mmCIF file of N, CA, C and O in Angstrom:
data_model
loop_
_atom_site.group_PDB
_atom_site.id
_atom_site.type_symbol
_atom_site.label_atom_id
_atom_site.label_comp_id
_atom_site.label_asym_id
_atom_site.label_seq_id
_atom_site.Cartn_x
_atom_site.Cartn_y
_atom_site.Cartn_z
ATOM 1 N N MET A 1 57.680 -13.046 -83.672
ATOM 2 C CA MET A 1 56.728 -14.072 -84.035
ATOM 3 C C MET A 1 57.499 -15.343 -84.378
ATOM 4 O O MET A 1 58.525 -15.312 -85.030
ATOM 5 N N ASP A 2 56.981 -16.463 -83.931
ATOM 6 C CA ASP A 2 57.592 -17.761 -84.234
ATOM 7 C C ASP A 2 57.370 -18.127 -85.694
ATOM 8 O O ASP A 2 56.340 -17.818 -86.274
ATOM 9 N N THR A 3 58.347 -18.810 -86.266
ATOM 10 C CA THR A 3 58.172 -19.387 -87.591
ATOM 11 C C THR A 3 58.306 -20.887 -87.460
ATOM 12 O O THR A 3 59.100 -21.382 -86.663
ATOM 13 N N TYR A 4 57.524 -21.590 -88.231
ATOM 14 C CA TYR A 4 57.507 -23.046 -88.167
ATOM 15 C C TYR A 4 57.873 -23.601 -89.538
ATOM 16 O O TYR A 4 57.526 -23.032 -90.563
ATOM 17 N N ARG A 5 58.572 -24.717 -89.545
ATOM 18 C CA ARG A 5 59.048 -25.303 -90.797
ATOM 19 C C ARG A 5 58.109 -26.335 -91.385
ATOM 20 O O ARG A 5 58.139 -26.595 -92.575
ATOM 21 N N SER A 6 57.303 -26.951 -90.555
ATOM 22 C CA SER A 6 56.369 -27.947 -91.075
ATOM 23 C C SER A 6 55.106 -27.986 -90.224
ATOM 24 O O SER A 6 55.104 -27.578 -89.069
ATOM 25 N N VAL A 7 54.053 -28.488 -90.845
ATOM 26 C CA VAL A 7 52.750 -28.618 -90.198
ATOM 27 C C VAL A 7 52.283 -30.050 -90.402
ATOM 28 O O VAL A 7 52.374 -30.589 -91.494
ATOM 29 N N GLU A 8 51.787 -30.665 -89.328
ATOM 30 C CA GLU A 8 51.301 -32.047 -89.400
ATOM 31 C C GLU A 8 49.964 -32.136 -88.678
ATOM 32 O O GLU A 8 49.849 -31.722 -87.527
ATOM 33 N N GLU A 9 48.970 -32.689 -89.350
ATOM 34 C CA GLU A 9 47.677 -32.865 -88.697
ATOM 35 C C GLU A 9 47.802 -33.943 -87.626
ATOM 36 O O GLU A 9 48.386 -35.001 -87.854
ATOM 37 N N VAL A 10 47.259 -33.660 -86.458
ATOM 38 C CA VAL A 10 47.294 -34.593 -85.336
ATOM 39 C C VAL A 10 45.898 -35.178 -85.175
ATOM 40 O O VAL A 10 44.930 -34.442 -84.989
ATOM 41 N N THR A 11 45.801 -36.483 -85.292
ATOM 42 C CA THR A 11 44.535 -37.164 -85.067
ATOM 43 C C THR A 11 44.512 -37.635 -83.619
ATOM 44 O O THR A 11 45.319 -38.470 -83.229
ATOM 45 N N VAL A 12 43.617 -37.070 -82.841
ATOM 46 C CA VAL A 12 43.525 -37.431 -81.425
ATOM 47 C C VAL A 12 42.637 -38.651 -81.318
ATOM 48 O O VAL A 12 41.430 -38.581 -81.522
ATOM 49 N N GLY A 13 43.263 -39.800 -81.052
ATOM 50 C CA GLY A 13 42.535 -41.058 -80.906
ATOM 51 C C GLY A 13 42.517 -41.493 -79.465
ATOM 52 O O GLY A 13 42.753 -40.707 -78.554
ATOM 53 N N THR A 14 42.279 -42.777 -79.250
ATOM 54 C CA THR A 14 42.192 -43.280 -77.883
ATOM 55 C C THR A 14 43.557 -43.377 -77.214
ATOM 56 O O THR A 14 43.671 -43.168 -76.023
ATOM 57 N N GLY A 15 44.598 -43.690 -77.981
ATOM 58 C CA GLY A 15 45.918 -43.872 -77.378
ATOM 59 C C GLY A 15 46.777 -42.625 -77.423
ATOM 60 O O GLY A 15 46.514 -41.688 -78.178
ATOM 61 N N ASN A 16 47.818 -42.608 -76.598
ATOM 62 C CA ASN A 16 48.785 -41.521 -76.603
ATOM 63 C C ASN A 16 49.680 -41.628 -77.824
ATOM 64 O O ASN A 16 49.890 -42.709 -78.362
ATOM 65 N N GLN A 17 50.237 -40.514 -78.250
ATOM 66 C CA GLN A 17 51.136 -40.479 -79.393
ATOM 67 C C GLN A 17 52.418 -39.755 -79.006
ATOM 68 O O GLN A 17 52.364 -38.736 -78.330
ATOM 69 N N SER A 18 53.544 -40.272 -79.439
ATOM 70 C CA SER A 18 54.806 -39.565 -79.253
ATOM 71 C C SER A 18 54.967 -38.611 -80.425
ATOM 72 O O SER A 18 55.189 -39.037 -81.556
ATOM 73 N N LYS A 19 54.805 -37.346 -80.168
ATOM 74 C CA LYS A 19 54.880 -36.309 -81.195
ATOM 75 C C LYS A 19 55.637 -35.124 -80.632
ATOM 76 O O LYS A 19 55.330 -34.657 -79.535
ATOM 77 N N GLN A 20 56.618 -34.647 -81.357
ATOM 78 C CA GLN A 20 57.386 -33.478 -80.910
ATOM 79 C C GLN A 20 56.998 -32.269 -81.739
ATOM 80 O O GLN A 20 57.147 -32.284 -82.960
ATOM 81 N N PHE A 21 56.487 -31.244 -81.054
ATOM 82 C CA PHE A 21 56.063 -30.022 -81.719
ATOM 83 C C PHE A 21 56.521 -28.810 -80.928
ATOM 84 O O PHE A 21 56.719 -28.879 -79.715
ATOM 85 N N ARG A 22 56.632 -27.686 -81.625
ATOM 86 C CA ARG A 22 56.955 -26.403 -81.003
ATOM 87 C C ARG A 22 55.716 -25.544 -80.821
ATOM 88 O O ARG A 22 55.770 -24.477 -80.214
ATOM 89 N N GLY A 23 54.609 -25.992 -81.371
ATOM 90 C CA GLY A 23 53.362 -25.265 -81.243
ATOM 91 C C GLY A 23 52.203 -26.123 -81.712
ATOM 92 O O GLY A 23 52.404 -27.130 -82.388
ATOM 93 N N LEU A 24 51.008 -25.721 -81.351
ATOM 94 C CA LEU A 24 49.794 -26.414 -81.779
ATOM 95 C C LEU A 24 48.837 -25.394 -82.376
ATOM 96 O O LEU A 24 48.702 -24.277 -81.862
ATOM 97 N N MET A 25 48.200 -25.760 -83.477
ATOM 98 C CA MET A 25 47.232 -24.886 -84.119
ATOM 99 C C MET A 25 45.893 -25.617 -84.180
ATOM 100 O O MET A 25 45.834 -26.787 -84.566
ATOM 101 N N PHE A 26 44.849 -24.908 -83.796
ATOM 102 C CA PHE A 26 43.493 -25.440 -83.837
ATOM 103 C C PHE A 26 42.712 -24.666 -84.896
ATOM 104 O O PHE A 26 42.780 -23.435 -84.935
ATOM 105 N N THR A 27 41.992 -25.375 -85.766
ATOM 106 C CA THR A 27 41.106 -24.748 -86.741
ATOM 107 C C THR A 27 39.751 -25.442 -86.668
ATOM 108 O O THR A 27 39.637 -26.536 -86.112
ATOM 109 N N SER A 28 38.752 -24.794 -87.253
ATOM 110 C CA SER A 28 37.415 -25.384 -87.233
ATOM 111 C C SER A 28 36.840 -25.427 -88.641
ATOM 112 O O SER A 28 37.132 -24.565 -89.459
ATOM 113 N N THR A 29 36.030 -26.427 -88.887
ATOM 114 C CA THR A 29 35.361 -26.552 -90.176
ATOM 115 C C THR A 29 33.981 -25.914 -90.164
ATOM 116 O O THR A 29 33.304 -25.903 -91.180
ATOM 117 N N GLN A 30 33.560 -25.412 -89.008
ATOM 118 C CA GLN A 30 32.304 -24.690 -88.867
ATOM 119 C C GLN A 30 32.376 -23.873 -87.588
ATOM 120 O O GLN A 30 33.394 -23.888 -86.901
ATOM 121 N N ASP A 31 31.320 -23.140 -87.274
ATOM 122 C CA ASP A 31 31.303 -22.344 -86.053
ATOM 123 C C ASP A 31 31.657 -23.214 -84.852
ATOM 124 O O ASP A 31 31.298 -24.391 -84.804
ATOM 125 N N VAL A 32 32.347 -22.619 -83.887
ATOM 126 C CA VAL A 32 32.763 -23.365 -82.708
ATOM 127 C C VAL A 32 32.250 -22.665 -81.456
ATOM 128 O O VAL A 32 32.352 -21.454 -81.332
ATOM 129 N N ASP A 33 31.703 -23.422 -80.555
ATOM 130 C CA ASP A 33 31.337 -22.970 -79.219
ATOM 131 C C ASP A 33 31.485 -24.192 -78.327
ATOM 132 O O ASP A 33 30.512 -24.876 -78.023
ATOM 133 N N ALA A 34 32.739 -24.512 -77.983
ATOM 134 C CA ALA A 34 32.995 -25.784 -77.312
ATOM 135 C C ALA A 34 34.199 -25.687 -76.374
ATOM 136 O O ALA A 34 35.052 -24.820 -76.522
ATOM 137 N N ARG A 35 34.246 -26.623 -75.469
ATOM 138 C CA ARG A 35 35.391 -26.787 -74.583
ATOM 139 C C ARG A 35 36.391 -27.722 -75.261
ATOM 140 O O ARG A 35 36.025 -28.782 -75.760
ATOM 141 N N ILE A 36 37.656 -27.303 -75.272
ATOM 142 C CA ILE A 36 38.744 -28.083 -75.863
ATOM 143 C C ILE A 36 39.651 -28.536 -74.722
ATOM 144 O O ILE A 36 40.034 -27.730 -73.882
ATOM 145 N N GLN A 37 39.977 -29.812 -74.695
ATOM 146 C CA GLN A 37 40.921 -30.353 -73.726
ATOM 147 C C GLN A 37 41.914 -31.221 -74.484
ATOM 148 O O GLN A 37 41.516 -32.149 -75.188
ATOM 149 N N LEU A 38 43.204 -30.906 -74.341
ATOM 150 C CA LEU A 38 44.237 -31.673 -75.019
ATOM 151 C C LEU A 38 45.403 -31.861 -74.059
ATOM 152 O O LEU A 38 46.017 -30.883 -73.626
ATOM 153 N N GLY A 39 45.675 -33.108 -73.713
ATOM 154 C CA GLY A 39 46.789 -33.416 -72.832
ATOM 155 C C GLY A 39 48.093 -33.414 -73.615
ATOM 156 O O GLY A 39 48.168 -33.996 -74.696
ATOM 157 N N ILE A 40 49.106 -32.743 -73.083
ATOM 158 C CA ILE A 40 50.425 -32.729 -73.706
ATOM 159 C C ILE A 40 51.468 -33.030 -72.644
ATOM 160 O O ILE A 40 51.246 -32.837 -71.450
ATOM 161 N N ALA A 41 52.626 -33.521 -73.080
ATOM 162 C CA ALA A 41 53.699 -33.856 -72.145
ATOM 163 C C ALA A 41 55.029 -33.413 -72.729
ATOM 164 O O ALA A 41 55.185 -33.292 -73.938
ATOM 165 N N ASP A 42 56.010 -33.197 -71.834
ATOM 166 C CA ASP A 42 57.350 -32.852 -72.288
ATOM 167 C C ASP A 42 58.210 -34.111 -72.322
ATOM 168 O O ASP A 42 57.708 -35.220 -72.181
ATOM 169 N N GLY A 43 59.515 -33.955 -72.524
ATOM 170 C CA GLY A 43 60.422 -35.094 -72.655
ATOM 171 C C GLY A 43 60.492 -35.983 -71.429
ATOM 172 O O GLY A 43 60.834 -37.163 -71.525
ATOM 173 N N THR A 44 60.165 -35.455 -70.243
ATOM 174 C CA THR A 44 60.184 -36.262 -69.025
ATOM 175 C C THR A 44 58.826 -36.876 -68.739
ATOM 176 O O THR A 44 58.619 -37.485 -67.702
ATOM 177 N N GLN A 45 57.888 -36.663 -69.679
ATOM 178 C CA GLN A 45 56.507 -37.127 -69.563
ATOM 179 C C GLN A 45 55.730 -36.420 -68.463
ATOM 180 O O GLN A 45 54.684 -36.900 -68.027
ATOM 181 N N ALA A 46 56.259 -35.267 -67.978
ATOM 182 C CA ALA A 46 55.472 -34.422 -67.088
ATOM 183 C C ALA A 46 54.456 -33.715 -67.967
ATOM 184 O O ALA A 46 54.814 -33.135 -68.988
ATOM 185 N N GLY A 47 53.197 -33.784 -67.607
ATOM 186 C CA GLY A 47 52.186 -33.282 -68.515
ATOM 187 C C GLY A 47 51.261 -32.238 -67.938
ATOM 188 O O GLY A 47 51.173 -32.050 -66.727
ATOM 189 N N VAL A 48 50.591 -31.566 -68.851
ATOM 190 C CA VAL A 48 49.551 -30.607 -68.518
ATOM 191 C C VAL A 48 48.408 -30.819 -69.505
ATOM 192 O O VAL A 48 48.571 -31.468 -70.530
ATOM 193 N N THR A 49 47.264 -30.254 -69.204
ATOM 194 C CA THR A 49 46.135 -30.297 -70.118
ATOM 195 C C THR A 49 45.809 -28.877 -70.546
ATOM 196 O O THR A 49 45.572 -28.014 -69.700
ATOM 197 N N LEU A 50 45.849 -28.635 -71.864
ATOM 198 C CA LEU A 50 45.346 -27.375 -72.388
ATOM 199 C C LEU A 50 43.835 -27.468 -72.304
ATOM 200 O O LEU A 50 43.227 -28.367 -72.879
ATOM 201 N N ASP A 51 43.230 -26.583 -71.587
ATOM 202 C CA ASP A 51 41.794 -26.644 -71.318
ATOM 203 C C ASP A 51 41.237 -25.236 -71.514
ATOM 204 O O ASP A 51 41.515 -24.339 -70.731
ATOM 205 N N PHE A 52 40.484 -25.051 -72.598
ATOM 206 C CA PHE A 52 39.948 -23.718 -72.862
ATOM 207 C C PHE A 52 38.616 -23.816 -73.587
ATOM 208 O O PHE A 52 38.295 -24.832 -74.196
ATOM 209 N N HIS A 53 37.851 -22.743 -73.483
ATOM 210 C CA HIS A 53 36.584 -22.650 -74.206
ATOM 211 C C HIS A 53 36.830 -21.809 -75.444
ATOM 212 O O HIS A 53 37.330 -20.692 -75.362
ATOM 213 N N TRP A 54 36.486 -22.352 -76.591
ATOM 214 C CA TRP A 54 36.713 -21.656 -77.855
ATOM 215 C C TRP A 54 35.368 -21.324 -78.480
ATOM 216 O O TRP A 54 34.565 -22.201 -78.751
ATOM 217 N N LYS A 55 35.130 -20.022 -78.667
ATOM 218 C CA LYS A 55 33.900 -19.574 -79.321
ATOM 219 C C LYS A 55 34.304 -18.736 -80.524
ATOM 220 O O LYS A 55 34.956 -17.714 -80.390
ATOM 221 N N SER A 56 33.938 -19.195 -81.703
ATOM 222 C CA SER A 56 34.249 -18.488 -82.942
ATOM 223 C C SER A 56 33.060 -18.626 -83.874
ATOM 224 O O SER A 56 32.565 -19.724 -84.099
ATOM 225 N N GLU A 57 32.616 -17.510 -84.410
ATOM 226 C CA GLU A 57 31.479 -17.537 -85.332
ATOM 227 C C GLU A 57 31.912 -17.641 -86.783
ATOM 228 O O GLU A 57 31.083 -17.639 -87.680
ATOM 229 N N THR A 58 33.208 -17.719 -87.020
ATOM 230 C CA THR A 58 33.712 -17.879 -88.384
ATOM 231 C C THR A 58 34.501 -19.171 -88.474
ATOM 232 O O THR A 58 35.060 -19.645 -87.486
ATOM 233 N N THR A 59 34.550 -19.750 -89.650
ATOM 234 C CA THR A 59 35.269 -21.006 -89.831
ATOM 235 C C THR A 59 36.719 -20.740 -90.202
ATOM 236 O O THR A 59 37.059 -19.688 -90.736
ATOM 237 N N ASN A 60 37.536 -21.729 -89.917
ATOM 238 C CA ASN A 60 38.958 -21.710 -90.268
ATOM 239 C C ASN A 60 39.730 -20.524 -89.701
ATOM 240 O O ASN A 60 40.694 -20.060 -90.292
ATOM 241 N N THR A 61 39.284 -20.003 -88.567
ATOM 242 C CA THR A 61 40.051 -18.995 -87.850
ATOM 243 C C THR A 61 40.973 -19.738 -86.899
ATOM 244 O O THR A 61 40.505 -20.347 -85.946
ATOM 245 N N PRO A 62 42.270 -19.743 -87.170
ATOM 246 C CA PRO A 62 43.164 -20.581 -86.343
ATOM 247 C C PRO A 62 43.457 -19.968 -84.985
ATOM 248 O O PRO A 62 43.481 -18.757 -84.823
ATOM 249 N N VAL A 63 43.660 -20.854 -84.034
ATOM 250 C CA VAL A 63 44.189 -20.501 -82.721
ATOM 251 C C VAL A 63 45.529 -21.214 -82.622
ATOM 252 O O VAL A 63 45.597 -22.435 -82.761
ATOM 253 N N ILE A 64 46.612 -20.442 -82.428
ATOM 254 C CA ILE A 64 47.953 -21.025 -82.338
ATOM 255 C C ILE A 64 48.463 -20.866 -80.912
ATOM 256 O O ILE A 64 48.452 -19.767 -80.364
ATOM 257 N N ILE A 65 48.891 -21.981 -80.335
ATOM 258 C CA ILE A 65 49.436 -21.978 -78.980
ATOM 259 C C ILE A 65 50.886 -22.429 -79.061
ATOM 260 O O ILE A 65 51.158 -23.586 -79.396
ATOM 261 N N PRO A 66 51.845 -21.516 -78.796
ATOM 262 C CA PRO A 66 53.251 -21.929 -78.821
ATOM 263 C C PRO A 66 53.571 -22.733 -77.561
ATOM 264 O O PRO A 66 53.460 -22.230 -76.443
ATOM 265 N N VAL A 67 53.877 -23.991 -77.738
ATOM 266 C CA VAL A 67 54.160 -24.872 -76.610
ATOM 267 C C VAL A 67 55.075 -25.987 -77.100
ATOM 268 O O VAL A 67 54.882 -26.535 -78.181
ATOM 269 N N ALA A 68 56.099 -26.309 -76.338
ATOM 270 C CA ALA A 68 56.984 -27.421 -76.695
ATOM 271 C C ALA A 68 56.430 -28.689 -76.059
ATOM 272 O O ALA A 68 56.201 -28.735 -74.854
ATOM 273 N N CYS A 69 56.204 -29.710 -76.883
ATOM 274 C CA CYS A 69 55.692 -30.959 -76.340
ATOM 275 C C CYS A 69 56.301 -32.131 -77.087
ATOM 276 O O CYS A 69 56.775 -31.999 -78.203
ATOM 277 N N SER A 70 56.313 -33.273 -76.426
ATOM 278 C CA SER A 70 56.832 -34.488 -77.052
ATOM 279 C C SER A 70 55.807 -35.615 -77.050
ATOM 280 O O SER A 70 56.093 -36.696 -77.519
ATOM 281 N N ALA A 71 54.620 -35.362 -76.513
ATOM 282 C CA ALA A 71 53.570 -36.379 -76.507
ATOM 283 C C ALA A 71 52.199 -35.707 -76.469
ATOM 284 O O ALA A 71 52.031 -34.666 -75.849
ATOM 285 N N ILE A 72 51.252 -36.345 -77.153
ATOM 286 C CA ILE A 72 49.858 -35.901 -77.181
ATOM 287 C C ILE A 72 49.022 -37.013 -76.561
ATOM 288 O O ILE A 72 49.101 -38.165 -76.984
ATOM 289 N N ALA A 73 48.229 -36.669 -75.554
ATOM 290 C CA ALA A 73 47.397 -37.673 -74.887
ATOM 291 C C ALA A 73 46.178 -38.006 -75.730
ATOM 292 O O ALA A 73 45.642 -37.161 -76.446
ATOM 293 N N GLY A 74 45.736 -39.229 -75.637
ATOM 294 C CA GLY A 74 44.537 -39.665 -76.333
ATOM 295 C C GLY A 74 43.296 -39.434 -75.493
ATOM 296 O O GLY A 74 43.358 -38.947 -74.368
ATOM 297 N N THR A 75 42.168 -39.802 -76.049
ATOM 298 C CA THR A 75 40.907 -39.605 -75.347
ATOM 299 C C THR A 75 40.812 -40.461 -74.087
ATOM 300 O O THR A 75 40.088 -40.107 -73.165
ATOM 301 N N ASN A 76 41.543 -41.569 -74.034
ATOM 302 C CA ASN A 76 41.553 -42.384 -72.817
ATOM 303 C C ASN A 76 42.229 -41.674 -71.652
ATOM 304 O O ASN A 76 42.102 -42.089 -70.513
ATOM 305 N N HIS A 77 42.983 -40.610 -71.957
ATOM 306 C CA HIS A 77 43.708 -39.881 -70.919
ATOM 307 C C HIS A 77 43.283 -38.426 -70.836
ATOM 308 O O HIS A 77 44.079 -37.544 -70.534
ATOM 309 N N GLY A 78 42.025 -38.148 -71.130
ATOM 310 C CA GLY A 78 41.454 -36.833 -70.870
ATOM 311 C C GLY A 78 41.386 -35.859 -72.029
ATOM 312 O O GLY A 78 40.867 -34.773 -71.856
ATOM 313 N N SER A 79 41.900 -36.203 -73.198
ATOM 314 C CA SER A 79 41.779 -35.278 -74.327
ATOM 315 C C SER A 79 40.361 -35.337 -74.887
ATOM 316 O O SER A 79 39.789 -36.408 -75.028
ATOM 317 N N SER A 80 39.831 -34.169 -75.211
ATOM 318 C CA SER A 80 38.482 -34.082 -75.754
ATOM 319 C C SER A 80 38.458 -32.978 -76.799
ATOM 320 O O SER A 80 38.597 -31.803 -76.475
ATOM 321 N N ILE A 81 38.312 -33.375 -78.057
ATOM 322 C CA ILE A 81 38.307 -32.438 -79.173
ATOM 323 C C ILE A 81 37.006 -32.643 -79.944
ATOM 324 O O ILE A 81 36.718 -33.757 -80.392
ATOM 325 N N PRO A 82 36.188 -31.600 -80.119
ATOM 326 C CA PRO A 82 34.961 -31.755 -80.904
ATOM 327 C C PRO A 82 35.271 -32.178 -82.336
ATOM 328 O O PRO A 82 36.339 -31.870 -82.870
ATOM 329 N N SER A 83 34.343 -32.843 -82.980
ATOM 330 C CA SER A 83 34.577 -33.386 -84.316
ATOM 331 C C SER A 83 34.813 -32.312 -85.372
ATOM 332 O O SER A 83 35.425 -32.571 -86.394
ATOM 333 N N ASN A 84 34.330 -31.083 -85.153
ATOM 334 C CA ASN A 84 34.526 -30.034 -86.150
ATOM 335 C C ASN A 84 35.818 -29.249 -85.931
ATOM 336 O O ASN A 84 36.080 -28.272 -86.615
ATOM 337 N N VAL A 85 36.658 -29.685 -84.997
ATOM 338 C CA VAL A 85 37.930 -29.021 -84.713
ATOM 339 C C VAL A 85 39.077 -29.910 -85.179
ATOM 340 O O VAL A 85 39.084 -31.109 -84.919
ATOM 341 N N LYS A 86 40.021 -29.316 -85.877
ATOM 342 C CA LYS A 86 41.215 -30.018 -86.316
ATOM 343 C C LYS A 86 42.417 -29.456 -85.564
ATOM 344 O O LYS A 86 42.481 -28.264 -85.291
ATOM 345 N N VAL A 87 43.349 -30.359 -85.221
ATOM 346 C CA VAL A 87 44.558 -29.969 -84.500
ATOM 347 C C VAL A 87 45.757 -30.231 -85.399
ATOM 348 O O VAL A 87 45.850 -31.295 -86.013
ATOM 349 N N TYR A 88 46.662 -29.265 -85.460
ATOM 350 C CA TYR A 88 47.881 -29.396 -86.248
ATOM 351 C C TYR A 88 49.083 -29.143 -85.348
ATOM 352 O O TYR A 88 49.074 -28.207 -84.554
ATOM 353 N N GLY A 89 50.093 -29.980 -85.487
ATOM 354 C CA GLY A 89 51.338 -29.779 -84.777
ATOM 355 C C GLY A 89 52.282 -28.972 -85.643
ATOM 356 O O GLY A 89 52.386 -29.187 -86.853
ATOM 357 N N LEU A 90 52.954 -28.004 -85.045
ATOM 358 C CA LEU A 90 53.864 -27.114 -85.756
ATOM 359 C C LEU A 90 55.286 -27.413 -85.311
ATOM 360 O O LEU A 90 55.563 -27.495 -84.121
ATOM 361 N N ARG A 91 56.174 -27.568 -86.290
ATOM 362 C CA ARG A 91 57.589 -27.855 -85.977
ATOM 363 C C ARG A 91 58.458 -26.736 -86.467
ATOM 364 O O ARG A 91 58.235 -26.098 -87.416
#
């Protein structure tokens, strides 16, 4: 199992952010039944979009995705996070 030294909340806004993480954690403040899309990139700015449907009937059940990234795309570049979902970067 991976261990992380710090956790930082990531606010997905309109612009891209240079952020280096070893993993991403998603939590919810209420029940979730939504599509999550989050663009991420590596050091060469080659990117992918994490695109998944998350259905959870309990709150604050985290989903942790171990992924190395150096940039988080904003909503102008395809990221879509429902308002009741929080994203945390793990280092």
